[in-house]
Amino acid sequence: MCYAIPGKVVTIDKKIATVEYFGEAKQAINEFDDLKVGDYIYAQGGYVIKQIPEAEALSILATWKETFFQLHELDLRLSRMDLDKTGIDKKLAVILDKAAEDLPLKEADLLHLLNLEGDKELEYLFKIANFLRQKHLGNSCCVHGIIEFSNYCSQGCAYCGISTHNKGIKRYRMTKQEIIDTAYEAIEKYGFKALVLQSGEDPHYSVDDLADIIREIKNRSAVLIFISFGEVGLAGLKKLYGAGARGLLMRFETTNPELFAKLHPGRTIKTRLAHLEEAFKLGYLIITGGLVGLPGQTKEDILKDILLTKKMNTEMYTFGPFLPHPNTPLKDAPPPPVRDVLKTLAVARIADAKNAKIVVTTGFETLHPKAREEGLVAGANSVMLNVTPAKYSQNYTIYPDRAHSGESLQEQIDETLGILRGLGRAPTDLGVTNA
Ligand code: 5AD
């Protein structure tokens, strides 16, 4: 998915192609030697991923055209700032007026937003976040797929249900061929254009095995691949980039160094951040973020997490709630209130209004059945669907009772498209930079 709309190449300058979509110009990195001005392409995450014959592109564009403008109009209507400011605290009004005008906010202002509690104030915050999302990024909503191919993990993260703490879980590994076939079906049958390959830190698969899998998937289909295998080492990142991976999904979880150390025995925030920095330097698109509501975590910590995510040139922000798993040391810690997650999404949008793709996580959907509807109108503009075969994904229990477990992929797609249509969002990814 991310049913990318075909775009027409209007200029090529070294590795950068400028691509036009219904009159809007975007830029994408091009790695095809034979790409010419006038060609039609699909772009994902700012990369040209596929050339498409003109006749096919024109026919897809013809079916999209009307819907594209209809969705756009609906989104515009829903994101209008019809604000009733009566009774709103003056300080808040000043901060949010500044945000709406794209004026920079101080850290103290962002912290004030994270500390809001009143329903009316929160409604105001979410509306500004939604307004900014629409103003800068339009109605495009990324829909990536994720394949969770192994729930074996060598790590003892204190919150995680597939960590070494959980002795009661049925472990599984997909074979190389199963992973490749699952990706093929997601791309060719269901139309996904960006896939995340994820597993626990499972030494069973060598970096060479993982590179083979990536190479094979990319040989068969045009797709943007994000890797999410935990800390693979800097040499590993290089090798996997060489094999064709172009994105890394790895949360730093929390920037609070003491909390990080307590939750991740044997690991340091320094090494985690070094992976993210090195990956960015190598050319990976970065998806990162943290957990909201960890025991001992403060609103100041969450603000630092948001600001660090911004500093790391992140392509997509992933912030989800901590959810207690009964077979882990944090089994008795409560999850955060829903509004803390929504506030995090909204403040992330305000802090990085023009660039951020912000995902509504499955964790948030597990905490709150209306997470997508509410998250997407509080600053978020991305979702991820689980394309793991159901017999496996039911055992990928990072937390209990995961949302959508037991649903078929088609059911998930239909439900997602219904929600997006209702909000005037198009499941597309039109590239990174406005030309
Ligand atoms: N609650 C919420 N998220 C969790 N993760 C792992 N365990 C939990 C939990 N109990 C998240 C981590 C990790 C991602 C793959 O899953 O943030 O980065």
CSV table of C-alpha atoms and ligand atoms in Angstrom, one decimal:
chain,number,residue,atom,x,y,z
A,1,MET,CA,0.0,0.0,0.0
A,2,CYS,CA,1.0,3.5,0.3
A,3,TYR,CA,-0.8,3.3,-3.1
A,4,ALA,CA,1.8,5.6,-4.5
A,5,ILE,CA,0.3,7.8,-7.3
A,6,PRO,CA,2.4,7.7,-10.5
A,7,GLY,CA,4.3,10.9,-10.9
A,8,LYS,CA,5.9,12.4,-14.1
A,9,VAL,CA,9.6,13.2,-14.1
A,10,VAL,CA,10.0,16.9,-15.0
A,11,THR,CA,13.7,17.4,-14.3
A,12,ILE,CA,16.7,15.2,-13.3
A,13,ASP,CA,19.6,16.8,-11.6
A,14,LYS,CA,22.3,14.2,-10.8
A,15,LYS,CA,20.6,11.9,-8.3
A,16,ILE,CA,17.5,14.1,-7.7
A,17,ALA,CA,14.4,13.8,-9.8
A,18,THR,CA,11.7,16.4,-9.7
A,19,VAL,CA,8.4,14.7,-10.1
A,20,GLU,CA,5.0,16.2,-10.7
A,21,TYR,CA,1.7,15.0,-9.2
A,22,PHE,CA,-1.5,16.7,-10.3
A,23,GLY,CA,0.4,20.0,-10.6
A,24,GLU,CA,2.4,19.6,-7.4
A,25,ALA,CA,6.2,19.2,-7.7
A,26,LYS,CA,8.1,16.8,-5.3
A,27,GLN,CA,11.7,15.6,-5.3
A,28,ALA,CA,12.9,12.0,-5.0
A,29,ILE,CA,16.3,10.4,-5.0
A,30,ASN,CA,16.8,8.4,-8.3
A,31,GLU,CA,19.0,5.3,-8.5
A,32,PHE,CA,17.9,4.2,-12.0
A,33,ASP,CA,20.5,4.9,-14.7
A,34,ASP,CA,18.0,4.9,-17.5
A,35,LEU,CA,15.4,7.3,-16.0
A,36,LYS,CA,14.5,10.2,-18.4
A,37,VAL,CA,12.5,13.4,-18.2
A,38,GLY,CA,9.0,12.5,-19.2
A,39,ASP,CA,9.0,9.0,-17.6
A,40,TYR,CA,6.4,8.0,-15.1
A,41,ILE,CA,7.5,6.6,-11.8
A,42,TYR,CA,6.4,5.5,-8.3
A,43,ALA,CA,8.3,7.1,-5.4
A,44,GLN,CA,8.4,6.0,-1.8
A,45,GLY,CA,10.0,7.7,1.2
A,46,GLY,CA,11.6,10.1,-1.2
A,47,TYR,CA,13.1,7.3,-3.5
A,48,VAL,CA,12.2,6.5,-7.0
A,49,ILE,CA,11.3,2.9,-6.7
A,50,LYS,CA,9.8,1.9,-10.0
A,51,GLN,CA,9.4,3.1,-13.6
A,52,ILE,CA,5.9,2.6,-15.0
A,53,PRO,CA,4.9,2.5,-18.7
A,54,GLU,CA,3.1,5.7,-19.7
A,55,ALA,CA,-0.2,4.1,-20.7
A,56,GLU,CA,-0.4,2.3,-17.4
A,57,ALA,CA,0.4,5.5,-15.5
A,58,LEU,CA,-2.1,7.6,-17.4
A,59,SER,CA,-4.9,5.1,-16.7
A,60,ILE,CA,-4.1,5.0,-13.0
A,61,LEU,CA,-3.9,8.8,-12.9
A,62,ALA,CA,-7.3,9.0,-14.6
A,63,THR,CA,-9.0,6.9,-11.9
A,64,TRP,CA,-7.2,8.8,-9.1
A,65,LYS,CA,-7.8,12.3,-10.3
A,66,GLU,CA,-11.4,12.8,-9.1
A,67,THR,CA,-10.8,11.0,-5.8
A,68,PHE,CA,-7.6,12.8,-5.2
A,69,PHE,CA,-9.3,16.2,-5.2
A,70,GLN,CA,-12.4,15.0,-3.3
A,71,LEU,CA,-10.3,13.6,-0.5
A,72,HIS,CA,-8.2,16.8,-0.5
A,73,GLU,CA,-11.3,18.9,0.0
A,74,LEU,CA,-12.7,16.7,2.8
A,75,ASP,CA,-9.4,16.9,4.6
A,76,LEU,CA,-9.2,20.6,4.2
A,77,ARG,CA,-12.7,21.0,5.7
A,78,LEU,CA,-12.0,18.7,8.6
A,79,SER,CA,-8.7,20.4,9.5
A,80,ARG,CA,-10.0,24.0,9.6
A,81,MET,CA,-9.4,25.8,12.8
A,82,ASP,CA,-12.9,26.5,13.9
A,83,LEU,CA,-11.7,27.3,17.4
A,84,ASP,CA,-13.7,28.5,20.3
A,85,LYS,CA,-11.2,30.2,22.4
A,86,THR,CA,-13.5,31.3,25.2
A,87,GLY,CA,-12.2,30.1,28.5
A,88,ILE,CA,-8.8,29.1,27.1
A,89,ASP,CA,-5.9,30.2,29.2
A,90,LYS,CA,-4.1,33.2,27.7
A,91,LYS,CA,-0.7,31.6,27.8
A,92,LEU,CA,-1.9,28.6,25.9
A,93,ALA,CA,-3.6,30.8,23.3
A,94,VAL,CA,-0.4,32.6,22.7
A,95,ILE,CA,1.6,29.4,22.3
A,96,LEU,CA,-0.8,27.8,19.9
A,97,ASP,CA,-1.2,31.0,17.9
A,98,LYS,CA,2.5,31.0,17.4
A,99,ALA,CA,2.5,27.4,16.4
A,100,ALA,CA,-0.2,28.0,13.9
A,101,GLU,CA,1.9,30.7,12.3
A,102,ASP,CA,5.0,28.5,12.1
A,103,LEU,CA,6.9,30.6,14.6
A,104,PRO,CA,9.4,28.7,16.7
A,105,LEU,CA,8.3,27.6,20.2
A,106,LYS,CA,10.5,27.5,23.2
A,107,GLU,CA,11.1,24.1,25.0
A,108,ALA,CA,9.2,25.5,27.9
A,109,ASP,CA,6.2,26.1,25.6
A,110,LEU,CA,6.3,22.6,24.2
A,111,LEU,CA,6.5,21.3,27.8
A,112,HIS,CA,3.5,23.4,28.7
A,113,LEU,CA,1.6,21.6,25.9
A,114,LEU,CA,2.7,18.2,27.1
A,115,ASN,CA,1.4,19.1,30.6
A,116,LEU,CA,-2.1,20.2,29.4
A,117,GLU,CA,-4.9,18.2,31.0
A,118,GLY,CA,-8.2,20.0,30.4
A,119,ASP,CA,-10.5,18.6,27.6
A,120,LYS,CA,-11.0,22.0,26.0
A,121,GLU,CA,-7.3,22.8,26.0
A,122,LEU,CA,-6.5,19.4,24.6
A,123,GLU,CA,-9.0,19.8,21.8
A,124,TYR,CA,-7.4,23.1,20.9
A,125,LEU,CA,-3.9,21.5,20.9
A,126,PHE,CA,-5.0,18.6,18.6
A,127,LYS,CA,-6.8,21.0,16.2
A,128,ILE,CA,-3.6,23.1,15.8
A,129,ALA,CA,-1.6,19.9,15.2
A,130,ASN,CA,-4.0,18.7,12.6
A,131,PHE,CA,-4.1,22.1,10.9
A,132,LEU,CA,-0.3,22.1,10.7
A,133,ARG,CA,-0.2,18.6,9.3
A,134,GLN,CA,-2.7,19.5,6.6
A,135,LYS,CA,-1.0,22.9,5.8
A,136,HIS,CA,2.5,21.4,5.4
A,137,LEU,CA,2.0,17.8,4.2
A,138,GLY,CA,-1.5,17.7,2.8
A,139,ASN,CA,-3.7,14.6,3.0
A,140,SER,CA,-1.1,12.0,2.2
A,141,CYS,CA,-1.0,9.1,4.6
A,142,CYS,CA,1.8,6.5,4.6
A,143,VAL,CA,0.6,2.9,4.9
A,144,HIS,CA,3.7,0.7,5.4
A,145,GLY,CA,3.5,-3.1,5.9
A,146,ILE,CA,5.5,-5.0,8.5
A,147,ILE,CA,6.6,-8.6,8.5
A,148,GLU,CA,7.6,-9.9,11.9
A,149,PHE,CA,9.6,-13.0,10.9
A,150,SER,CA,11.0,-14.2,14.2
A,151,ASN,CA,10.1,-13.7,17.8
A,152,TYR,CA,13.3,-15.2,19.2
A,153,CYS,CA,15.3,-12.5,21.0
A,154,SER,CA,18.6,-12.6,22.9
A,155,GLN,CA,17.8,-9.4,24.8
A,156,GLY,CA,16.3,-8.9,28.3
A,157,CYS,CA,14.4,-5.6,27.8
A,158,ALA,CA,12.3,-5.2,31.0
A,159,TYR,CA,9.1,-4.3,29.2
A,160,CYS,CA,9.1,-6.6,26.2
A,161,GLY,CA,7.0,-9.7,25.8
A,162,ILE,CA,9.4,-11.4,23.4
A,163,SER,CA,12.4,-10.8,25.6
A,164,THR,CA,14.3,-13.5,27.4
A,165,HIS,CA,12.0,-12.8,30.4
A,166,ASN,CA,9.1,-14.5,28.8
A,167,LYS,CA,9.5,-18.2,29.2
A,168,GLY,CA,5.8,-19.0,28.4
A,169,ILE,CA,5.8,-17.9,24.7
A,170,LYS,CA,5.8,-20.1,21.7
A,171,ARG,CA,8.8,-19.1,19.6
A,172,TYR,CA,8.8,-19.1,15.8
A,173,ARG,CA,11.1,-18.4,12.9
A,174,MET,CA,10.0,-17.9,9.3
A,175,THR,CA,12.3,-19.5,6.8
A,176,LYS,CA,14.1,-17.3,4.2
A,177,GLN,CA,11.7,-18.5,1.6
A,178,GLU,CA,8.6,-17.8,3.7
A,179,ILE,CA,9.9,-14.2,4.3
A,180,ILE,CA,10.6,-13.7,0.7
A,181,ASP,CA,7.2,-15.1,-0.4
A,182,THR,CA,5.3,-13.1,2.3
A,183,ALA,CA,7.0,-9.9,1.0
A,184,TYR,CA,6.2,-10.8,-2.6
A,185,GLU,CA,2.5,-11.3,-1.8
A,186,ALA,CA,2.3,-8.1,0.2
A,187,ILE,CA,3.8,-6.1,-2.7
A,188,GLU,CA,2.3,-7.8,-5.7
A,189,LYS,CA,-1.1,-8.9,-4.4
A,190,TYR,CA,-1.9,-6.2,-1.9
A,191,GLY,CA,0.0,-3.3,-3.4
A,192,PHE,CA,2.4,-2.4,-0.6
A,193,LYS,CA,5.3,-0.2,-1.7
A,194,ALA,CA,7.2,0.0,1.6
A,195,LEU,CA,7.8,-2.9,3.9
A,196,VAL,CA,9.5,-3.2,7.3
A,197,LEU,CA,11.2,-6.5,8.0
A,198,GLN,CA,11.3,-7.0,11.8
A,199,SER,CA,12.4,-9.6,14.3
A,200,GLY,CA,13.8,-9.9,17.8
A,201,GLU,CA,17.5,-9.8,18.0
A,202,ASP,CA,17.8,-13.4,16.7
A,203,PRO,CA,21.4,-14.6,16.0
A,204,HIS,CA,20.0,-17.5,14.0
A,205,TYR,CA,19.9,-15.2,11.0
A,206,SER,CA,23.4,-13.9,10.1
A,207,VAL,CA,23.8,-10.5,8.5
A,208,ASP,CA,24.6,-12.3,5.3
A,209,ASP,CA,21.3,-14.3,5.6
A,210,LEU,CA,19.4,-11.0,6.1
A,211,ALA,CA,21.2,-9.4,3.2
A,212,ASP,CA,20.2,-12.4,0.9
A,213,ILE,CA,16.6,-12.0,1.9
A,214,ILE,CA,16.6,-8.3,1.1
A,215,ARG,CA,18.4,-8.8,-2.2
A,216,GLU,CA,15.9,-11.5,-3.2
A,217,ILE,CA,12.9,-9.4,-2.3
A,218,LYS,CA,14.2,-6.5,-4.3
A,219,ASN,CA,15.1,-8.7,-7.2
A,220,ARG,CA,11.6,-9.8,-7.5
A,221,SER,CA,9.7,-6.6,-6.8
A,222,ALA,CA,10.0,-2.8,-6.5
A,223,VAL,CA,9.7,-1.9,-2.9
A,224,LEU,CA,11.3,0.3,-0.2
A,225,ILE,CA,12.7,-1.9,2.5
A,226,PHE,CA,13.1,-0.8,6.2
A,227,ILE,CA,15.1,-3.1,8.4
A,228,SER,CA,14.2,-3.6,12.1
A,229,PHE,CA,16.4,-6.4,13.5
A,230,GLY,CA,17.7,-4.4,16.6
A,231,GLU,CA,21.4,-3.5,16.9
A,232,VAL,CA,23.1,-5.2,14.0
A,233,GLY,CA,26.4,-3.3,14.4
A,234,LEU,CA,27.8,-0.6,12.1
A,235,ALA,CA,29.3,-3.1,9.6
A,236,GLY,CA,25.9,-4.9,9.5
A,237,LEU,CA,24.1,-1.7,8.6
A,238,LYS,CA,26.6,-1.1,5.8
A,239,LYS,CA,26.1,-4.6,4.4
A,240,LEU,CA,22.4,-4.4,4.6
A,241,TYR,CA,22.4,-1.1,2.8
A,242,GLY,CA,24.5,-2.7,0.1
A,243,ALA,CA,21.9,-5.4,-0.2
A,244,GLY,CA,19.2,-2.8,-0.9
A,245,ALA,CA,17.7,-1.8,2.5
A,246,ARG,CA,17.0,1.9,2.5
A,247,GLY,CA,15.3,2.5,5.8
A,248,LEU,CA,16.0,1.6,9.5
A,249,LEU,CA,13.2,1.3,12.1
A,250,MET,CA,14.8,1.4,15.5
A,251,ARG,CA,13.4,3.2,18.5
A,252,PHE,CA,15.8,4.6,21.0
A,253,GLU,CA,12.9,3.9,23.5
A,254,THR,CA,13.9,6.7,26.0
A,255,THR,CA,16.6,9.3,26.0
A,256,ASN,CA,16.8,9.2,29.8
A,257,PRO,CA,20.1,7.4,30.2
A,258,GLU,CA,19.4,6.0,33.7
A,259,LEU,CA,16.0,4.7,32.6
A,260,PHE,CA,17.5,3.3,29.4
A,261,ALA,CA,20.2,1.5,31.3
A,262,LYS,CA,17.7,0.1,33.8
A,263,LEU,CA,15.3,-1.2,31.1
A,264,HIS,CA,18.0,-2.6,28.7
A,265,PRO,CA,20.5,-4.7,30.6
A,266,GLY,CA,23.9,-4.7,28.9
A,267,ARG,CA,22.9,-2.0,26.5
A,268,THR,CA,23.6,1.8,26.3
A,269,ILE,CA,21.7,4.7,24.8
A,270,LYS,CA,25.1,5.8,23.3
A,271,THR,CA,25.4,2.7,21.2
A,272,ARG,CA,21.7,2.8,20.2
A,273,LEU,CA,22.1,6.4,19.0
A,274,ALA,CA,25.4,5.6,17.2
A,275,HIS,CA,23.4,3.1,15.1
A,276,LEU,CA,20.8,5.7,14.2
A,277,GLU,CA,23.5,8.3,13.4
A,278,GLU,CA,25.5,5.9,11.3
A,279,ALA,CA,22.5,4.6,9.5
A,280,PHE,CA,21.5,8.2,8.6
A,281,LYS,CA,25.0,8.9,7.3
A,282,LEU,CA,24.9,5.7,5.2
A,283,GLY,CA,21.7,7.0,3.5
A,284,TYR,CA,19.0,5.1,5.4
A,285,LEU,CA,15.7,6.7,6.1
A,286,ILE,CA,15.2,6.7,9.8
A,287,ILE,CA,12.1,5.7,11.7
A,288,THR,CA,12.6,6.2,15.4
A,289,GLY,CA,11.0,7.4,18.6
A,290,GLY,CA,10.2,6.0,22.0
A,291,LEU,CA,7.8,4.6,24.5
A,292,VAL,CA,5.4,6.8,26.3
A,293,GLY,CA,4.5,6.1,29.9
A,294,LEU,CA,7.5,4.1,31.1
A,295,PRO,CA,7.6,3.9,34.9
A,296,GLY,CA,9.6,6.8,36.2
A,297,GLN,CA,9.4,8.7,32.9
A,298,THR,CA,8.6,12.4,33.1
A,299,LYS,CA,7.0,14.8,30.6
A,300,GLU,CA,10.5,16.4,30.4
A,301,ASP,CA,11.8,13.1,29.3
A,302,ILE,CA,9.2,12.8,26.6
A,303,LEU,CA,9.9,16.3,25.3
A,304,LYS,CA,13.6,15.3,25.1
A,305,ASP,CA,12.6,12.2,23.1
A,306,ILE,CA,10.6,14.3,20.7
A,307,LEU,CA,13.4,16.9,20.2
A,308,LEU,CA,16.0,14.1,19.8
A,309,THR,CA,13.8,12.5,17.2
A,310,LYS,CA,13.7,15.7,15.3
A,311,LYS,CA,17.5,16.2,15.6
A,312,MET,CA,18.1,12.8,14.1
A,313,ASN,CA,16.7,13.8,10.7
A,314,THR,CA,13.9,11.3,11.3
A,315,GLU,CA,11.7,10.3,8.3
A,316,MET,CA,9.0,8.9,10.5
A,317,TYR,CA,8.3,9.4,14.2
A,318,THR,CA,7.1,6.3,16.1
A,319,PHE,CA,5.9,6.9,19.6
A,320,GLY,CA,3.6,4.4,21.3
A,321,PRO,CA,2.4,3.6,24.8
A,322,PHE,CA,4.2,1.3,27.2
A,323,LEU,CA,1.8,-1.7,27.7
A,324,PRO,CA,2.5,-4.0,30.6
A,325,HIS,CA,3.2,-7.7,29.7
A,326,PRO,CA,2.4,-10.2,32.5
A,327,ASN,CA,5.6,-12.2,31.9
A,328,THR,CA,8.0,-9.3,32.3
A,329,PRO,CA,9.5,-7.4,35.2
A,330,LEU,CA,7.2,-4.4,34.4
A,331,LYS,CA,4.0,-6.5,34.7
A,332,ASP,CA,2.5,-4.4,37.4
A,333,ALA,CA,3.3,-0.9,36.0
A,334,PRO,CA,0.3,0.8,34.5
A,335,PRO,CA,0.0,2.0,30.9
A,336,PRO,CA,-0.2,5.7,30.3
A,337,PRO,CA,-3.5,7.5,29.8
A,338,VAL,CA,-4.7,7.8,26.1
A,339,ARG,CA,-4.3,11.6,26.2
A,340,ASP,CA,-0.6,11.3,27.0
A,341,VAL,CA,-0.1,9.5,23.7
A,342,LEU,CA,-2.2,11.9,21.8
A,343,LYS,CA,-0.3,14.8,23.3
A,344,THR,CA,3.0,13.3,22.3
A,345,LEU,CA,1.8,13.0,18.7
A,346,ALA,CA,0.5,16.5,18.7
A,347,VAL,CA,3.6,18.0,20.2
A,348,ALA,CA,5.8,16.0,17.8
A,349,ARG,CA,3.8,17.5,15.0
A,350,ILE,CA,4.2,21.1,16.4
A,351,ALA,CA,7.9,20.6,17.0
A,352,ASP,CA,8.5,19.3,13.4
A,353,ALA,CA,5.5,20.7,11.6
A,354,LYS,CA,6.8,20.7,8.1
A,355,ASN,CA,8.5,17.4,7.8
A,356,ALA,CA,7.3,14.8,10.2
A,357,LYS,CA,5.6,11.7,9.2
A,358,ILE,CA,4.1,10.5,12.4
A,359,VAL,CA,2.7,7.0,12.8
A,360,VAL,CA,-0.3,5.8,14.8
A,361,THR,CA,1.3,2.7,16.3
A,362,THR,CA,-0.4,-0.7,16.9
A,363,GLY,CA,0.5,-0.2,20.5
A,364,PHE,CA,-1.7,2.9,20.6
A,365,GLU,CA,-4.5,1.0,18.9
A,366,THR,CA,-4.2,-1.7,21.5
A,367,LEU,CA,-4.5,0.8,24.3
A,368,HIS,CA,-7.4,2.7,22.6
A,369,PRO,CA,-9.8,1.4,20.0
A,370,LYS,CA,-10.2,4.8,18.4
A,371,ALA,CA,-6.5,5.5,18.3
A,372,ARG,CA,-6.3,5.8,14.5
A,373,GLU,CA,-9.3,8.1,14.1
A,374,GLU,CA,-8.1,10.3,17.0
A,375,GLY,CA,-4.3,10.1,16.3
A,376,LEU,CA,-4.8,11.1,12.6
A,377,VAL,CA,-6.6,14.3,13.6
A,378,ALA,CA,-4.0,15.1,16.3
A,379,GLY,CA,-1.0,15.4,14.0
A,380,ALA,CA,-0.3,11.9,12.8
A,381,ASN,CA,-0.2,10.9,9.2
A,382,SER,CA,0.9,7.3,8.9
A,383,VAL,CA,-0.2,3.8,9.8
A,384,MET,CA,1.5,0.4,9.6
A,385,LEU,CA,-0.3,-2.8,8.8
A,386,ASN,CA,0.8,-6.2,9.9
A,387,VAL,CA,1.4,-8.4,6.9
A,388,THR,CA,2.9,-11.3,8.9
A,389,PRO,CA,1.0,-14.6,8.3
A,390,ALA,CA,-1.6,-14.9,11.1
A,391,LYS,CA,-0.2,-18.2,12.4
A,392,TYR,CA,3.0,-16.4,13.3
A,393,SER,CA,1.9,-12.9,14.2
A,394,GLN,CA,-0.3,-14.2,17.0
A,395,ASN,CA,2.9,-15.2,18.8
A,396,TYR,CA,4.7,-11.9,18.2
A,397,THR,CA,3.4,-10.8,21.6
A,398,ILE,CA,5.6,-7.8,22.5
A,399,TYR,CA,2.6,-6.8,24.6
A,400,PRO,CA,-0.7,-8.7,25.2
A,401,ASP,CA,-3.9,-8.6,23.1
A,402,ARG,CA,-2.4,-6.7,20.2
A,403,ALA,CA,-4.9,-4.8,18.0
A,404,HIS,CA,-5.8,-6.5,14.7
A,405,SER,CA,-4.4,-9.9,15.7
A,406,GLY,CA,-6.6,-12.5,14.1
A,407,GLU,CA,-7.7,-10.1,11.3
A,408,SER,CA,-6.8,-11.0,7.8
A,409,LEU,CA,-4.7,-8.6,5.8
A,410,GLN,CA,-7.6,-7.8,3.5
A,411,GLU,CA,-9.7,-7.0,6.6
A,412,GLN,CA,-7.0,-4.7,7.9
A,413,ILE,CA,-6.7,-3.0,4.5
A,414,ASP,CA,-10.4,-2.5,4.1
A,415,GLU,CA,-10.8,-1.1,7.6
A,416,THR,CA,-7.8,1.3,7.1
A,417,LEU,CA,-9.0,2.5,3.8
A,418,GLY,CA,-12.4,3.2,5.3
A,419,ILE,CA,-11.0,5.2,8.1
A,420,LEU,CA,-8.7,7.2,5.7
A,421,ARG,CA,-11.5,7.9,3.3
A,422,GLY,CA,-13.7,9.1,6.1
A,423,LEU,CA,-11.0,11.6,7.1
A,424,GLY,CA,-10.2,12.7,3.5
A,425,ARG,CA,-6.7,11.1,3.5
A,426,ALA,CA,-5.1,9.4,0.6
A,427,PRO,CA,-3.0,6.3,1.3
A,428,THR,CA,0.0,7.7,-0.6
A,429,ASP,CA,3.5,8.7,-0.1
A,430,LEU,CA,4.4,11.5,-2.4
A,431,GLY,CA,8.1,11.8,-1.5
A,432,VAL,CA,10.0,13.9,0.9
A,433,THR,CA,10.7,17.4,-0.3
A,434,ASN,CA,8.6,20.0,-1.9
A,435,ALA,CA,10.5,21.3,-4.9
B,1,5AD,N1,4.7,-2.1,25.3
B,1,5AD,C1,4.8,-1.3,24.2
B,1,5AD,N2,5.7,-1.4,23.3
B,1,5AD,C2,6.6,-2.4,23.4
B,1,5AD,N3,7.6,-2.8,22.6
B,1,5AD,C3,8.2,-3.8,23.2
B,1,5AD,N4,7.5,-4.2,24.3
B,1,5AD,C4,6.5,-3.3,24.5
B,1,5AD,C5,5.5,-3.1,25.4
B,1,5AD,N5,5.4,-4.0,26.5
B,1,5AD,C6,8.1,-2.0,21.5
B,1,5AD,C7,9.4,-1.4,21.7
B,1,5AD,C8,10.2,-1.9,20.4
B,1,5AD,C9,9.1,-2.3,19.5
B,1,5AD,C10,9.5,-3.3,18.5
B,1,5AD,O1,8.1,-2.8,20.4
B,1,5AD,O2,9.4,0.0,21.7
B,1,5AD,O3,11.0,-0.9,19.9
